[in-house]
Amino acid sequence: MSDPVCPLCLRPIPNDVPQSLHHLIPKLKGGKGGPVILMHHICHREIHATLTETELAREYNTADALRMHPRLAKFAKWISKRPPGFASKVPGKRRKR
């Protein structure tokens, strides 16, 4: 069986690399029990460093929409050149809550 693929960076997610589930609609915005996607932990952290819960709920509630965001598209292009297990601090300043 092949490894699942991260919907942001499109790299495989081996069992031995940090991974997490992303709620397409944030739990705080009514997404508890809603659809989730498995991603690399670093990709998941970048999403939450870039977008607010409200932005995620309103505009970026699909994998396609996330990939279309300019900062996330740039991140995905950058991370796609790294091995699946690559881990680093999320670049850039954390957004204000």
PDB file of C-alpha atoms in Angstrom:
ATOM      1  CA  MET A   1       0.000   0.000   0.000  1.00  0.00           C
ATOM      2  CA  SER A   2       1.367   3.429  -0.885  1.00  0.00           C
ATOM      3  CA  ASP A   3       1.675   6.312   1.553  1.00  0.00           C
ATOM      4  CA  PRO A   4      -1.100   8.932   1.673  1.00  0.00           C
ATOM      5  CA  VAL A   5      -0.339  12.204  -0.118  1.00  0.00           C
ATOM      6  CA  CYS A   6      -0.393  15.597   1.596  1.00  0.00           C
ATOM      7  CA  PRO A   7      -3.068  17.745  -0.091  1.00  0.00           C
ATOM      8  CA  LEU A   8      -1.009  20.936   0.321  1.00  0.00           C
ATOM      9  CA  CYS A   9       2.489  19.984  -0.861  1.00  0.00           C
ATOM     10  CA  LEU A  10       1.482  16.812  -2.755  1.00  0.00           C
ATOM     11  CA  ARG A  11       4.386  14.839  -1.216  1.00  0.00           C
ATOM     12  CA  PRO A  12       3.845  11.361   0.279  1.00  0.00           C
ATOM     13  CA  ILE A  13       3.287  11.138   4.053  1.00  0.00           C
ATOM     14  CA  PRO A  14       5.238   8.116   5.374  1.00  0.00           C
ATOM     15  CA  ASN A  15       4.084   6.654   8.697  1.00  0.00           C
ATOM     16  CA  ASP A  16       7.280   7.727  10.469  1.00  0.00           C
ATOM     17  CA  VAL A  17       7.036  11.488   9.762  1.00  0.00           C
ATOM     18  CA  PRO A  18       5.132  14.049  11.852  1.00  0.00           C
ATOM     19  CA  GLN A  19       1.586  14.314  10.534  1.00  0.00           C
ATOM     20  CA  SER A  20      -1.707  15.772  11.677  1.00  0.00           C
ATOM     21  CA  LEU A  21      -5.348  16.090  10.718  1.00  0.00           C
ATOM     22  CA  HIS A  22      -6.609  19.455   9.482  1.00  0.00           C
ATOM     23  CA  HIS A  23     -10.294  20.303   9.889  1.00  0.00           C
ATOM     24  CA  LEU A  24     -11.362  21.908   6.623  1.00  0.00           C
ATOM     25  CA  ILE A  25     -13.843  23.996   8.624  1.00  0.00           C
ATOM     26  CA  PRO A  26     -12.249  24.908  11.970  1.00  0.00           C
ATOM     27  CA  LYS A  27     -13.833  23.304  15.022  1.00  0.00           C
ATOM     28  CA  LEU A  28     -14.398  26.760  16.523  1.00  0.00           C
ATOM     29  CA  LYS A  29     -16.408  27.718  13.420  1.00  0.00           C
ATOM     30  CA  GLY A  30     -18.736  24.706  13.417  1.00  0.00           C
ATOM     31  CA  GLY A  31     -16.439  22.121  11.874  1.00  0.00           C
ATOM     32  CA  LYS A  32     -16.358  19.675  14.795  1.00  0.00           C
ATOM     33  CA  GLY A  33     -17.119  16.304  13.302  1.00  0.00           C
ATOM     34  CA  GLY A  34     -16.709  17.750   9.797  1.00  0.00           C
ATOM     35  CA  PRO A  35     -14.290  16.699   7.064  1.00  0.00           C
ATOM     36  CA  VAL A  36     -10.589  16.425   7.885  1.00  0.00           C
ATOM     37  CA  ILE A  37      -7.507  15.917   5.733  1.00  0.00           C
ATOM     38  CA  LEU A  38      -4.256  14.201   6.707  1.00  0.00           C
ATOM     39  CA  MET A  39      -1.189  16.394   6.155  1.00  0.00           C
ATOM     40  CA  HIS A  40       2.455  16.775   7.087  1.00  0.00           C
ATOM     41  CA  HIS A  41       2.620  18.536  10.429  1.00  0.00           C
ATOM     42  CA  ILE A  42       4.826  21.291   8.936  1.00  0.00           C
ATOM     43  CA  CYS A  43       2.228  21.943   6.203  1.00  0.00           C
ATOM     44  CA  HIS A  44      -0.577  22.049   8.780  1.00  0.00           C
ATOM     45  CA  ARG A  45       1.375  24.534  10.904  1.00  0.00           C
ATOM     46  CA  GLU A  46       1.948  26.772   7.888  1.00  0.00           C
ATOM     47  CA  ILE A  47      -1.799  26.899   7.195  1.00  0.00           C
ATOM     48  CA  HIS A  48      -2.521  28.067  10.741  1.00  0.00           C
ATOM     49  CA  ALA A  49       0.415  30.504  10.696  1.00  0.00           C
ATOM     50  CA  THR A  50      -1.037  32.066   7.532  1.00  0.00           C
ATOM     51  CA  LEU A  51      -4.810  32.132   7.912  1.00  0.00           C
ATOM     52  CA  THR A  52      -7.286  32.989  10.657  1.00  0.00           C
ATOM     53  CA  GLU A  53     -10.025  30.573  11.695  1.00  0.00           C
ATOM     54  CA  THR A  54     -12.570  32.866  10.004  1.00  0.00           C
ATOM     55  CA  GLU A  55     -10.604  32.906   6.718  1.00  0.00           C
ATOM     56  CA  LEU A  56     -10.317  29.118   6.848  1.00  0.00           C
ATOM     57  CA  ALA A  57     -14.055  28.702   7.421  1.00  0.00           C
ATOM     58  CA  ARG A  58     -15.184  31.217   4.794  1.00  0.00           C
ATOM     59  CA  GLU A  59     -12.702  31.028   1.919  1.00  0.00           C
ATOM     60  CA  TYR A  60     -10.131  28.278   2.443  1.00  0.00           C
ATOM     61  CA  ASN A  61     -12.241  25.249   3.362  1.00  0.00           C
ATOM     62  CA  THR A  62     -11.002  22.929   0.601  1.00  0.00           C
ATOM     63  CA  ALA A  63      -7.563  21.569  -0.256  1.00  0.00           C
ATOM     64  CA  ASP A  64      -7.759  23.307  -3.664  1.00  0.00           C
ATOM     65  CA  ALA A  65      -8.524  26.667  -2.051  1.00  0.00           C
ATOM     66  CA  LEU A  66      -5.617  26.247   0.377  1.00  0.00           C
ATOM     67  CA  ARG A  67      -3.213  25.522  -2.502  1.00  0.00           C
ATOM     68  CA  MET A  68      -4.438  28.685  -4.289  1.00  0.00           C
ATOM     69  CA  HIS A  69      -3.545  31.040  -1.407  1.00  0.00           C
ATOM     70  CA  PRO A  70      -0.402  32.972  -2.501  1.00  0.00           C
ATOM     71  CA  ARG A  71       1.659  32.344   0.662  1.00  0.00           C
ATOM     72  CA  LEU A  72       0.620  28.689   0.897  1.00  0.00           C
ATOM     73  CA  ALA A  73       1.332  28.156  -2.818  1.00  0.00           C
ATOM     74  CA  LYS A  74       4.821  29.591  -2.335  1.00  0.00           C
ATOM     75  CA  PHE A  75       5.335  27.415   0.754  1.00  0.00           C
ATOM     76  CA  ALA A  76       4.093  24.286  -1.067  1.00  0.00           C
ATOM     77  CA  LYS A  77       6.496  24.930  -3.956  1.00  0.00           C
ATOM     78  CA  TRP A  78       9.383  25.386  -1.499  1.00  0.00           C
ATOM     79  CA  ILE A  79       8.581  22.362   0.683  1.00  0.00           C
ATOM     80  CA  SER A  80       7.930  20.098  -2.305  1.00  0.00           C
ATOM     81  CA  LYS A  81      11.696  20.111  -2.965  1.00  0.00           C
ATOM     82  CA  ARG A  82      12.394  18.685   0.507  1.00  0.00           C
ATOM     83  CA  PRO A  83      12.163  15.045   1.602  1.00  0.00           C
ATOM     84  CA  PRO A  84       8.821  13.924   3.122  1.00  0.00           C
ATOM     85  CA  GLY A  85      10.298  13.833   6.635  1.00  0.00           C
ATOM     86  CA  PHE A  86      11.702  17.368   6.469  1.00  0.00           C
ATOM     87  CA  ALA A  87      10.923  19.359   9.594  1.00  0.00           C
ATOM     88  CA  SER A  88      11.713  22.981  10.258  1.00  0.00           C
ATOM     89  CA  LYS A  89      10.291  25.893  12.140  1.00  0.00           C
ATOM     90  CA  VAL A  90       7.522  27.510  10.144  1.00  0.00           C
ATOM     91  CA  PRO A  91       9.064  30.427   8.258  1.00  0.00           C
ATOM     92  CA  GLY A  92       7.620  33.875   8.634  1.00  0.00           C
ATOM     93  CA  LYS A  93       5.851  35.689  11.395  1.00  0.00           C
ATOM     94  CA  ARG A  94       2.881  34.072  13.107  1.00  0.00           C
ATOM     95  CA  ARG A  95      -0.388  35.806  12.297  1.00  0.00           C
ATOM     96  CA  LYS A  96      -2.231  37.740  14.980  1.00  0.00           C
ATOM     97  CA  ARG A  97      -5.256  36.029  16.492  1.00  0.00           C
TER      98      ARG A  97
END
